């Protein structure tokens, strides 16, 4: 069990509840009746956000029914005023993302007490919508212990979720979204969104563009079944993050989370307890903007930054390497393995390869093995399987900048803008994605992600609301080679290259495989350029007629993914004594003599 120490410093106060969520399609509805159960038509309804004091108005119809749509996430008070009746206020309705809340009123005839106030009027059962969904609020997001401080870990709290990986830290360091299966769906069928805008790498469906820091999250809404057609991009669950905004008061925070290997246990196969230094720290500030003619209660902001620095080792990897003597042609440590002169059944004296039979490329491959043995955490210089264990240094550095602005233009119009930028930087000692079993292809994975979004909502009349938004998200992923362990010249390779000079790294060594021993990949096998750009434009209209609500709209999405092929431009040479006329009878000895099985 991992442990962590949480050090939190509150600056001024806790984070305020948000003003708006761009996915502003929640609603509060209900019926107004008197003590006898008779409906009260033409009653005036006011729904007010507790933090911003912004109000939405409606009027009950002839059946006493009302509905207020396109409401942002937040805490609300609902009030009613009707001629001849006492006014009433019910406080404390917690409206989640895409929520459906019922607020019914039973009003009394006017008397000496002209108003009735009810506090904590919290609805716990959704009686309006048939969707299956779970909302994780800001207190749960911030207070629950999360291994990598990643909001996707919260998905595992839901029923019907099967964890596909126990390494939750990898969710943070790889940006993967395939660590869980929801209701039996494939792991790459879930859709991720931020404030209703897509946050999924459209090329892979397996990673997110921006990993929103949990201190900037108001809610995580997970819809698993029977949800609206507007969430139909993917066949699995819809996971939407609602970012925080500002209120009518200024609030801010400073925070830091620390984890250290002094509190960790060692992996079973690890020869040593890996070092771990995990620091997650940041700040945020939010509130109203009021200057000149801009009055308080019209313009709100939230800004913040977060840094994650993880200094740790990779999980233990066990490989089989030759002994130091074998890399020089001396196989005397394998007396039971007969080694012959190439193409004959004449054994080599003492199982020692004469220098005249050793080729330059044979020396080069053995030089790779010799160098890789010096990089091992544990290397046993004996001819046994899995004699080498790697736990390589794997630093991870990440920074997120976030800003959000909400402008209440008028009682009928609201404007919204949100910007997120992630700066993702890590060193993968074995290479990213098509990693090598040996640490000869270290790469720097640089993956900056951007997510601006602009939204506008307009209350056309008491029956119609229009909401338009533009969402964009893109990243510029690159995996650059590091050092010179991937180069031909480092080891002295002279293999001819049929397509030499091609690829991003024309000086790379070839891929090679040796039966019974660890293989190695080339630079062109692990190097990747895969920028992704997603742009979506939507316009939705919500129309209410009596107790019925109709919603329709249009969504235009442009997805683009540019990615190079990870090919073996510098050659792939395979050594296996089977079917090779000039074999020595042992694949590792064939390496030295250059008798490969195939060369591609």
Coordinates of C-alpha atoms in Angstrom, one line a residue:
X1 CA 0.0 0.0 0.0
X2 CA 1.3 3.4 -1.0
X3 CA 1.2 6.1 1.6
X4 CA 1.3 9.8 1.1
X5 CA 1.7 12.9 3.2
X6 CA -0.7 15.7 2.4
X7 CA 0.4 19.2 3.2
X8 CA -2.2 21.8 2.3
X9 CA -2.0 25.5 3.0
X10 CA -5.2 27.5 2.6
X11 CA -4.6 31.0 1.3
X12 CA -7.5 33.4 2.3
X13 CA -10.1 30.6 2.2
X14 CA -11.1 27.4 0.3
X15 CA -11.8 27.5 -3.4
X16 CA -15.2 29.0 -4.3
X17 CA -17.9 27.1 -6.1
X18 CA -18.0 27.8 -9.8
X19 CA -20.0 30.5 -11.6
X20 CA -20.7 28.7 -14.8
X21 CA -20.0 25.4 -16.5
X22 CA -19.8 25.5 -20.2
X23 CA -21.9 22.3 -20.3
X24 CA -24.7 24.5 -19.0
X25 CA -27.6 22.2 -19.6
X26 CA -28.8 21.4 -16.1
X27 CA -32.4 22.3 -15.1
X28 CA -34.6 23.0 -12.2
X29 CA -38.4 22.3 -12.5
X30 CA -41.4 21.7 -10.4
X31 CA -45.0 22.4 -9.6
X32 CA -46.6 25.1 -7.4
X33 CA -49.8 24.0 -5.5
X34 CA -51.7 25.4 -2.5
X35 CA -52.6 23.5 0.7
X36 CA -55.6 21.8 -0.9
X37 CA -53.5 20.5 -3.8
X38 CA -54.9 22.9 -6.4
X39 CA -52.3 24.2 -8.9
X40 CA -51.3 27.8 -8.8
X41 CA -50.9 29.3 -12.3
X42 CA -49.0 32.4 -13.2
X43 CA -46.8 32.2 -10.1
X44 CA -43.4 33.9 -10.6
X45 CA -40.4 31.7 -10.0
X46 CA -36.9 33.0 -9.4
X47 CA -33.9 30.6 -9.3
X48 CA -30.7 32.2 -7.9
X49 CA -27.1 31.0 -7.9
X50 CA -25.8 31.2 -4.3
X51 CA -22.3 32.3 -5.2
X52 CA -22.9 34.8 -8.0
X53 CA -26.4 35.9 -7.0
X54 CA -27.3 35.7 -10.7
X55 CA -31.0 34.9 -11.2
X56 CA -33.1 33.1 -13.8
X57 CA -36.9 33.7 -13.9
X58 CA -39.9 31.6 -15.0
X59 CA -43.7 31.6 -14.6
X60 CA -45.9 28.6 -13.9
X61 CA -48.4 27.5 -16.6
X62 CA -52.1 26.7 -16.2
X63 CA -51.1 23.4 -14.6
X64 CA -48.8 25.1 -12.1
X65 CA -45.7 23.8 -13.8
X66 CA -42.5 25.6 -14.4
X67 CA -39.0 24.8 -15.7
X68 CA -35.7 26.7 -15.8
X69 CA -33.2 25.2 -18.3
X70 CA -29.5 25.7 -19.3
X71 CA -28.4 26.3 -15.7
X72 CA -24.7 26.1 -14.8
X73 CA -23.4 23.7 -12.1
X74 CA -23.8 25.2 -8.6
X75 CA -25.9 25.7 -5.5
X76 CA -29.2 27.3 -6.0
X77 CA -32.1 28.9 -4.1
X78 CA -35.6 28.7 -5.6
X79 CA -38.3 31.2 -4.8
X80 CA -42.0 31.7 -5.7
X81 CA -44.3 34.7 -5.5
X82 CA -48.0 34.5 -6.3
X83 CA -50.9 36.9 -5.8
X84 CA -52.8 36.0 -2.6
X85 CA -50.2 33.6 -1.3
X86 CA -47.2 33.9 1.0
X87 CA -43.9 34.0 -0.9
X88 CA -41.6 31.0 -0.3
X89 CA -37.9 30.3 -0.7
X90 CA -36.3 26.9 -0.7
X91 CA -32.5 26.9 -0.3
X92 CA -29.7 24.5 -1.0
X93 CA -30.4 22.8 -4.3
X94 CA -27.2 21.2 -5.5
X95 CA -27.4 21.1 -9.3
X96 CA -24.8 18.8 -10.8
X97 CA -23.5 18.8 -14.4
X98 CA -26.3 18.0 -16.7
X99 CA -28.5 17.6 -13.6
X100 CA -32.3 17.4 -13.3
X101 CA -33.5 18.8 -10.0
X102 CA -37.2 19.0 -8.9
X103 CA -38.2 21.9 -6.7
X104 CA -41.9 21.7 -5.8
X105 CA -43.7 24.4 -3.8
X106 CA -46.8 24.2 -1.6
X107 CA -47.8 27.8 -0.9
X108 CA -50.1 29.1 1.8
X109 CA -52.7 31.8 1.7
X110 CA -51.4 35.2 2.7
X111 CA -51.5 36.1 6.4
X112 CA -49.5 37.8 9.0
X113 CA -46.4 35.9 8.0
X114 CA -45.9 36.8 4.4
X115 CA -42.9 34.5 3.6
X116 CA -41.7 31.0 4.2
X117 CA -38.0 30.0 4.0
X118 CA -36.8 26.4 3.8
X119 CA -33.1 25.7 4.0
X120 CA -31.2 22.6 2.8
X121 CA -33.9 21.7 0.4
X122 CA -31.7 18.9 -1.1
X123 CA -33.2 16.5 -3.6
X124 CA -31.5 13.1 -3.4
X125 CA -33.4 11.2 -6.1
X126 CA -33.6 12.2 -9.7
X127 CA -37.3 11.8 -10.7
X128 CA -37.0 13.5 -14.1
X129 CA -34.3 11.8 -16.2
X130 CA -33.8 8.1 -16.7
X131 CA -30.1 8.2 -17.3
X132 CA -27.6 6.3 -15.1
X133 CA -25.0 8.7 -13.9
X134 CA -22.8 9.5 -11.0
X135 CA -21.6 12.9 -9.9
X136 CA -18.4 13.2 -7.8
X137 CA -18.3 16.7 -6.2
X138 CA -15.4 18.9 -5.4
X139 CA -15.1 17.7 -1.8
X140 CA -14.7 14.1 -2.9
X141 CA -12.3 15.1 -5.7
X142 CA -10.0 17.0 -3.3
X143 CA -10.3 14.9 -0.1
X144 CA -10.0 11.4 -1.4
X145 CA -6.5 9.9 -1.4
X146 CA -5.4 9.5 -5.0
X147 CA -2.2 7.7 -5.9
X148 CA -1.1 10.0 -8.7
X149 CA -3.5 12.9 -7.9
X150 CA -5.4 12.1 -11.1
X151 CA -9.2 12.6 -11.4
X152 CA -9.6 9.4 -13.5
X153 CA -8.9 7.3 -10.4
X154 CA -12.3 8.5 -9.1
X155 CA -14.0 6.5 -11.9
X156 CA -13.1 3.3 -10.0
X157 CA -15.5 4.4 -7.2
X158 CA -18.5 3.6 -9.4
X159 CA -20.3 0.3 -9.5
X160 CA -19.7 -1.6 -12.8
X161 CA -16.1 -0.5 -13.2
X162 CA -13.4 -3.1 -13.6
X163 CA -9.8 -1.9 -13.1
X164 CA -7.5 -3.1 -15.9
X165 CA -4.3 -1.9 -14.3
X166 CA -3.2 -1.7 -10.7
X167 CA -0.6 1.0 -11.6
X168 CA -2.6 4.1 -11.0
X169 CA 0.5 6.3 -11.1
X170 CA 0.8 5.3 -14.8
X171 CA -2.5 7.1 -15.4
X172 CA -0.8 10.3 -14.5
X173 CA 2.6 9.8 -16.2
X174 CA 1.3 8.3 -19.5
X175 CA -2.0 10.3 -19.8
X176 CA -3.7 6.9 -20.5
X177 CA -7.5 6.6 -20.2
X178 CA -7.6 2.8 -20.7
X179 CA -7.1 1.7 -17.1
X180 CA -10.7 0.8 -16.6
X181 CA -13.6 -1.0 -18.3
X182 CA -17.1 0.5 -17.5
X183 CA -20.1 -1.8 -17.7
X184 CA -18.1 -4.3 -19.8
X185 CA -17.2 -1.9 -22.6
X186 CA -13.8 -1.9 -24.2
X187 CA -11.3 0.3 -22.4
X188 CA -10.9 2.6 -25.4
X189 CA -14.6 3.4 -25.9
X190 CA -15.1 6.0 -23.2
X191 CA -15.4 9.7 -24.1
X192 CA -13.6 12.3 -22.0
X193 CA -14.6 16.0 -22.0
X194 CA -13.8 19.2 -20.1
X195 CA -16.8 21.6 -19.6
X196 CA -18.6 19.6 -22.4
X197 CA -15.7 20.0 -24.9
X198 CA -13.9 16.9 -26.1
X199 CA -10.6 16.1 -24.3
X200 CA -9.7 12.9 -26.1
X201 CA -6.8 12.2 -28.4
X202 CA -8.8 11.4 -31.6
X203 CA -6.0 9.4 -33.1
X204 CA -5.8 6.8 -30.3
X205 CA -8.9 7.1 -28.2
X206 CA -6.5 6.0 -25.5
X207 CA -5.2 9.2 -24.0
X208 CA -6.4 12.7 -23.0
X209 CA -5.2 16.1 -24.2
X210 CA -5.3 17.9 -20.8
X211 CA -5.1 16.1 -17.4
X212 CA -7.1 18.7 -15.4
X213 CA -5.6 19.2 -11.9
X214 CA -8.0 18.1 -9.2
X215 CA -7.7 21.4 -7.4
X216 CA -9.3 23.1 -10.4
X217 CA -12.2 20.6 -10.7
X218 CA -15.7 21.4 -9.4
X219 CA -17.3 18.1 -10.4
X220 CA -16.7 14.9 -12.3
X221 CA -19.8 13.6 -14.0
X222 CA -19.8 10.0 -15.3
X223 CA -22.8 9.0 -17.4
X224 CA -22.9 5.2 -18.1
X225 CA -26.2 4.5 -19.7
X226 CA -29.4 6.0 -21.2
X227 CA -27.8 9.4 -21.6
X228 CA -28.8 12.0 -24.2
X229 CA -27.9 11.7 -27.9
X230 CA -25.7 14.8 -27.6
X231 CA -23.1 12.6 -25.7
X232 CA -23.0 10.0 -28.4
X233 CA -19.4 10.3 -29.8
X234 CA -18.3 7.0 -28.2
X235 CA -20.1 3.8 -27.3
X236 CA -18.8 3.7 -23.7
X237 CA -19.3 6.0 -20.8
X238 CA -19.2 9.8 -21.0
X239 CA -16.8 11.4 -18.4
X240 CA -17.1 15.2 -18.1
X241 CA -14.9 17.4 -15.9
X242 CA -16.5 20.7 -14.8
X243 CA -13.8 23.3 -14.0
X244 CA -14.2 25.8 -11.1
X245 CA -14.9 29.4 -11.6
X246 CA -15.1 32.6 -9.5
X247 CA -17.8 33.9 -7.2
X248 CA -18.7 37.2 -5.6
X249 CA -15.9 37.0 -3.1
X250 CA -12.2 36.6 -3.6
X251 CA -10.7 33.2 -2.7
X252 CA -7.4 31.5 -3.2
X253 CA -5.3 28.5 -2.2
X254 CA -1.8 27.1 -2.0
X255 CA -1.3 23.4 -2.0
X256 CA 1.4 20.7 -2.0
X257 CA 1.3 16.9 -1.9
X258 CA 4.4 15.0 -1.1
X259 CA 5.2 11.3 -1.5
X260 CA 8.5 9.7 -0.7
X261 CA 10.0 6.2 -1.0
X262 CA 10.7 6.2 2.7
X263 CA 7.0 5.3 3.1
X264 CA 6.9 2.7 0.2
X265 CA 7.4 -1.0 0.0
X266 CA 9.6 -2.8 -2.6
X267 CA 8.2 -4.5 -5.7
X268 CA 8.5 -8.3 -5.4
X269 CA 11.0 -8.7 -8.3
X270 CA 12.8 -5.5 -7.6
X271 CA 16.4 -6.0 -6.3
X272 CA 16.2 -2.6 -4.6
X273 CA 13.5 -0.4 -3.3
X274 CA 13.1 2.2 -6.1
X275 CA 13.6 5.8 -5.2
X276 CA 10.5 8.0 -5.4
X277 CA 10.2 11.8 -5.0
X278 CA 6.7 13.0 -5.9
X279 CA 5.9 16.7 -5.4
X280 CA 2.6 18.1 -6.6
X281 CA 2.1 21.8 -5.8
X282 CA 0.3 24.8 -7.1
X283 CA -2.0 27.8 -6.5
X284 CA -5.3 29.3 -7.5
X285 CA -7.1 32.6 -7.2
X286 CA -10.7 33.5 -8.1
X287 CA -13.4 36.1 -7.6
X288 CA -15.2 39.0 -9.2
X289 CA -13.8 41.6 -11.6
X290 CA -15.1 45.1 -10.8
X291 CA -13.6 48.3 -12.2
X292 CA -15.0 51.5 -13.9
X293 CA -18.4 50.9 -15.2
X294 CA -18.1 47.1 -14.8
X295 CA -20.2 46.4 -11.7
X296 CA -19.6 43.6 -9.2
X297 CA -21.6 40.5 -10.0
X298 CA -21.1 40.7 -13.8
X299 CA -17.6 39.4 -14.5
X300 CA -15.9 36.5 -12.7
X301 CA -12.5 34.8 -13.1
X302 CA -10.4 31.8 -11.9
X303 CA -6.7 31.4 -12.6
X304 CA -4.2 28.8 -11.4
X305 CA -1.1 26.7 -12.0
X306 CA 0.0 23.3 -10.9
X307 CA 3.3 21.4 -11.1
X308 CA 4.0 17.7 -10.8
X309 CA 7.5 16.4 -10.4
X310 CA 8.0 12.7 -10.1
X311 CA 11.5 11.3 -9.8
X312 CA 11.3 7.5 -9.8
X313 CA 12.5 4.3 -11.4
X314 CA 10.8 2.1 -14.0
X315 CA 9.2 -1.1 -12.9
X316 CA 11.7 -4.0 -12.8
X317 CA 12.4 -5.6 -16.1
X318 CA 14.3 -9.0 -16.3
X319 CA 16.3 -9.8 -19.4
X320 CA 18.9 -12.4 -20.5
X321 CA 22.3 -11.1 -21.5
X322 CA 25.5 -12.9 -22.5
X323 CA 28.4 -13.1 -20.1
X324 CA 31.3 -10.7 -20.6
X325 CA 33.5 -13.6 -21.9
X326 CA 30.8 -14.5 -24.4
X327 CA 30.7 -11.0 -25.8
X328 CA 34.4 -11.6 -26.7
X329 CA 33.8 -15.0 -28.3
X330 CA 34.7 -17.2 -25.3
X331 CA 31.9 -19.7 -24.8
X332 CA 33.8 -22.0 -22.5
X333 CA 31.4 -21.2 -19.7
X334 CA 28.8 -23.3 -21.7
X335 CA 30.6 -26.7 -21.8
X336 CA 27.3 -28.6 -22.7
X337 CA 26.7 -26.4 -25.7
X338 CA 28.5 -27.7 -28.8
X339 CA 29.8 -24.9 -31.0
X340 CA 31.1 -25.7 -34.5
X341 CA 33.1 -24.1 -37.2
X342 CA 30.4 -22.4 -39.4
X343 CA 28.7 -24.8 -41.8
X344 CA 30.5 -27.9 -40.3
X345 CA 30.2 -30.3 -37.4
X346 CA 33.8 -29.6 -36.4
X347 CA 33.7 -28.3 -32.8
X348 CA 35.6 -25.2 -31.9
X349 CA 38.5 -26.0 -29.6
X350 CA 37.5 -25.0 -26.0
X351 CA 34.3 -23.4 -27.4
X352 CA 36.4 -20.3 -28.2
X353 CA 35.7 -18.3 -31.4
X354 CA 38.9 -17.5 -33.3
X355 CA 39.3 -13.8 -34.0
X356 CA 39.5 -14.5 -37.8
X357 CA 35.8 -15.6 -37.7
X358 CA 34.5 -12.6 -35.9
X359 CA 32.8 -10.0 -38.1
X360 CA 32.7 -6.2 -37.4
X361 CA 28.9 -6.3 -37.0
X362 CA 29.3 -9.3 -34.7
X363 CA 31.6 -7.2 -32.5
X364 CA 29.1 -4.3 -32.7
X365 CA 26.1 -6.4 -31.4
X366 CA 28.2 -7.8 -28.6
X367 CA 29.3 -4.3 -27.8
X368 CA 25.7 -3.4 -27.4
X369 CA 25.2 -6.3 -24.9
X370 CA 28.4 -5.3 -23.0
X371 CA 27.3 -1.7 -22.7
X372 CA 23.8 -2.7 -21.6
X373 CA 25.2 -4.9 -18.8
X374 CA 26.8 -1.8 -17.3
X375 CA 23.4 0.0 -17.2
X376 CA 21.7 -2.8 -15.3
X377 CA 20.6 -2.5 -11.7
X378 CA 21.7 -6.1 -11.2
X379 CA 23.8 -8.1 -13.7
X380 CA 24.9 -11.6 -12.9
X381 CA 28.0 -12.6 -15.1
X382 CA 26.9 -16.2 -15.4
X383 CA 25.3 -18.0 -18.4
X384 CA 21.8 -18.3 -16.9
X385 CA 18.4 -17.0 -18.0
X386 CA 17.1 -13.6 -16.6
X387 CA 20.5 -12.7 -15.3
X388 CA 19.9 -9.0 -15.7
X389 CA 17.4 -6.7 -14.0
X390 CA 16.7 -3.1 -15.1
X391 CA 15.2 -0.3 -13.0
X392 CA 16.1 2.8 -15.0
X393 CA 15.7 6.4 -14.0
X394 CA 12.3 7.7 -15.3
X395 CA 11.8 11.4 -14.4
X396 CA 8.4 13.1 -15.1
X397 CA 7.8 16.8 -15.1
X398 CA 4.4 18.4 -15.8
X399 CA 2.9 21.9 -15.5
X400 CA -0.6 23.1 -16.0
X401 CA -1.9 26.6 -16.6
X402 CA -5.6 27.3 -16.4
X403 CA -7.7 30.4 -16.7
X404 CA -11.5 30.8 -16.8
X405 CA -13.6 33.9 -17.3
X406 CA -17.4 34.2 -17.1
X407 CA -19.3 37.4 -18.1
X408 CA -23.0 37.9 -17.3
X409 CA -23.8 40.3 -20.1
X410 CA -27.5 40.6 -19.1
X411 CA -30.3 38.7 -17.6
X412 CA -30.6 36.9 -21.0
X413 CA -27.0 36.6 -22.1
X414 CA -23.9 34.9 -20.7
X415 CA -20.4 34.6 -22.2
X416 CA -17.7 32.2 -21.2
X417 CA -14.0 31.5 -22.0
X418 CA -11.7 28.8 -20.6
X419 CA -8.1 28.1 -21.4
X420 CA -6.0 25.1 -20.3
X421 CA -2.3 24.4 -21.2
X422 CA -0.4 21.3 -20.1
X423 CA 3.4 21.0 -20.5
X424 CA 4.2 17.3 -20.3
X425 CA 7.8 16.2 -20.3
X426 CA 9.3 12.8 -19.4
X427 CA 12.3 10.6 -20.2
X428 CA 11.5 7.0 -21.1
X429 CA 14.8 5.1 -20.8
X430 CA 13.6 2.2 -23.0
X431 CA 11.8 4.4 -25.5
X432 CA 8.2 5.5 -25.7
X433 CA 5.4 3.2 -27.0
X434 CA 7.5 0.7 -29.1
X435 CA 10.0 0.4 -26.3
X436 CA 13.2 -1.7 -26.5
X437 CA 13.8 -4.5 -24.0
X438 CA 17.2 -2.9 -23.5
X439 CA 17.8 0.8 -22.5
X440 CA 19.5 1.7 -25.8
X441 CA 16.7 3.9 -27.1
X442 CA 16.0 6.5 -24.4
X443 CA 13.5 9.1 -25.5
X444 CA 12.2 12.4 -24.3
X445 CA 8.4 12.5 -24.6
X446 CA 7.3 16.1 -25.0
X447 CA 3.6 16.5 -25.3
X448 CA 2.2 20.0 -24.8
X449 CA -1.6 20.1 -24.7
X450 CA -3.9 23.0 -25.3
X451 CA -7.7 23.3 -24.6
X452 CA -9.3 26.7 -25.2
X453 CA -13.1 26.9 -25.3
X454 CA -15.6 29.8 -25.9
X455 CA -19.3 29.6 -25.2
X456 CA -22.4 31.9 -25.4
X457 CA -25.9 31.3 -24.2
X458 CA -28.9 33.4 -25.0
X459 CA -32.4 33.3 -23.5
X460 CA -34.5 34.1 -26.5
X461 CA -37.8 34.2 -24.6
X462 CA -39.5 32.4 -21.7
X463 CA -39.7 29.2 -23.8
X464 CA -36.5 29.1 -25.8
X465 CA -32.7 29.1 -24.9
X466 CA -29.9 29.0 -27.4
X467 CA -26.4 27.8 -26.5
X468 CA -23.4 28.0 -28.9
X469 CA -19.8 27.0 -28.3
X470 CA -16.5 26.5 -30.0
X471 CA -14.2 23.9 -28.4
X472 CA -10.6 23.2 -29.6
X473 CA -8.0 20.8 -28.2
X474 CA -4.6 19.8 -29.6
X475 CA -1.3 18.5 -28.6
X476 CA 2.1 18.4 -30.4
X477 CA 3.5 15.1 -29.2
X478 CA 7.2 14.3 -30.0
X479 CA 9.5 11.6 -28.7
X480 CA 13.0 12.8 -29.3
X481 CA 16.0 10.4 -29.0
X482 CA 18.4 11.1 -26.1
X483 CA 22.2 10.4 -25.8
X484 CA 24.1 8.3 -28.3
X485 CA 23.3 4.7 -27.3
X486 CA 21.0 4.4 -30.4
X487 CA 23.8 5.3 -32.9
X488 CA 25.6 2.9 -35.3
X489 CA 28.9 4.6 -34.7
X490 CA 28.7 4.0 -30.9
X491 CA 29.2 0.3 -31.4
X492 CA 30.8 0.1 -34.9
X493 CA 28.0 -1.2 -37.0
X494 CA 28.7 -1.5 -40.8
X495 CA 25.6 -3.4 -41.9
X496 CA 24.6 -2.2 -45.4
X497 CA 21.3 -0.4 -45.4
X498 CA 19.1 -0.9 -48.4
X499 CA 17.2 2.3 -47.5
X500 CA 20.0 4.0 -45.6
X501 CA 19.7 7.6 -44.8
X502 CA 15.9 7.5 -44.5
X503 CA 13.8 8.1 -41.4
X504 CA 14.2 10.8 -38.8
X505 CA 17.4 9.3 -37.4
X506 CA 19.5 8.0 -40.3
X507 CA 22.5 7.3 -38.0
X508 CA 20.6 4.7 -36.0
X509 CA 21.8 1.1 -35.4
X510 CA 19.7 -1.7 -36.7
X511 CA 17.1 -3.7 -34.8
X512 CA 18.3 -7.1 -33.8
X513 CA 16.9 -10.3 -32.2
X514 CA 18.9 -13.2 -30.9
X515 CA 17.2 -16.5 -30.0
X516 CA 17.3 -16.9 -26.2
X517 CA 18.6 -13.4 -25.5
X518 CA 17.3 -9.8 -25.2
X519 CA 16.6 -8.0 -28.4
X520 CA 17.1 -4.3 -29.2
X521 CA 15.1 -1.8 -31.2
X522 CA 16.4 1.0 -33.4
X523 CA 15.7 4.7 -33.1
X524 CA 13.3 4.7 -36.1
X525 CA 11.2 2.0 -34.3
X526 CA 10.6 4.2 -31.2
X527 CA 10.7 7.7 -32.6
X528 CA 7.2 9.2 -33.0
X529 CA 5.7 12.5 -34.2
X530 CA 1.9 12.4 -33.6
X531 CA 0.3 15.8 -33.3
X532 CA -3.5 15.9 -32.9
X533 CA -5.9 18.7 -33.6
X534 CA -9.7 18.6 -32.7
X535 CA -12.1 21.4 -33.5
X536 CA -15.8 21.3 -32.7
X537 CA -18.6 23.9 -33.2
X538 CA -22.0 23.3 -31.8
X539 CA -25.3 25.1 -31.4
X540 CA -28.2 23.8 -29.3
X541 CA -31.7 25.1 -28.9
X542 CA -33.8 24.1 -25.9
X543 CA -37.6 24.7 -26.2
X544 CA -40.1 24.2 -23.4
X545 CA -43.9 23.9 -23.9
X546 CA -45.8 23.4 -20.7
X547 CA -44.3 20.3 -19.0
X548 CA -42.5 19.2 -22.1
X549 CA -38.9 20.0 -23.0
X550 CA -37.4 19.6 -26.5
X551 CA -33.8 19.9 -27.3
X552 CA -32.0 19.8 -30.7
X553 CA -28.9 21.1 -32.3
X554 CA -26.0 20.6 -34.6
X555 CA -22.4 19.6 -33.9
X556 CA -19.6 19.8 -36.4
X557 CA -16.3 18.1 -35.5
X558 CA -13.0 18.2 -37.3
X559 CA -10.4 15.6 -36.1
X560 CA -6.9 15.4 -37.5
X561 CA -4.0 13.1 -36.5
X562 CA -0.6 13.3 -38.2
X563 CA 1.7 10.4 -37.4
X564 CA 4.8 8.8 -38.9
X565 CA 5.3 5.1 -39.3
X566 CA 7.7 3.5 -36.9
X567 CA 9.5 1.4 -39.5
X568 CA 12.9 -0.5 -39.5
X569 CA 14.6 1.9 -41.9
X570 CA 18.0 0.9 -40.5
X571 CA 17.4 -2.9 -40.9
X572 CA 16.2 -5.8 -38.8
X573 CA 18.6 -8.7 -38.4
X574 CA 17.5 -11.9 -36.7
X575 CA 19.8 -14.7 -35.4
X576 CA 18.4 -18.2 -35.0
X577 CA 20.5 -21.3 -35.7
X578 CA 17.5 -23.1 -37.2
X579 CA 17.6 -23.3 -41.0
X580 CA 20.9 -21.4 -41.4
X581 CA 23.3 -23.4 -43.6
X582 CA 26.5 -21.8 -42.1
X583 CA 25.4 -21.9 -38.5
X584 CA 27.7 -22.7 -35.7
X585 CA 24.9 -24.6 -34.0
X586 CA 24.3 -21.8 -31.4
X587 CA 22.5 -18.5 -32.2
X588 CA 24.8 -16.3 -30.0
X589 CA 27.9 -17.7 -31.7
X590 CA 26.2 -17.0 -35.1
X591 CA 26.1 -13.3 -34.0
X592 CA 29.8 -13.1 -34.0
X593 CA 30.3 -14.9 -37.3
X594 CA 27.5 -12.8 -39.0
X595 CA 25.4 -15.8 -39.9
X596 CA 22.0 -14.3 -39.5
X597 CA 18.7 -16.1 -40.2
X598 CA 17.0 -13.1 -41.8
X599 CA 17.9 -9.6 -42.6
X600 CA 15.0 -7.3 -43.4

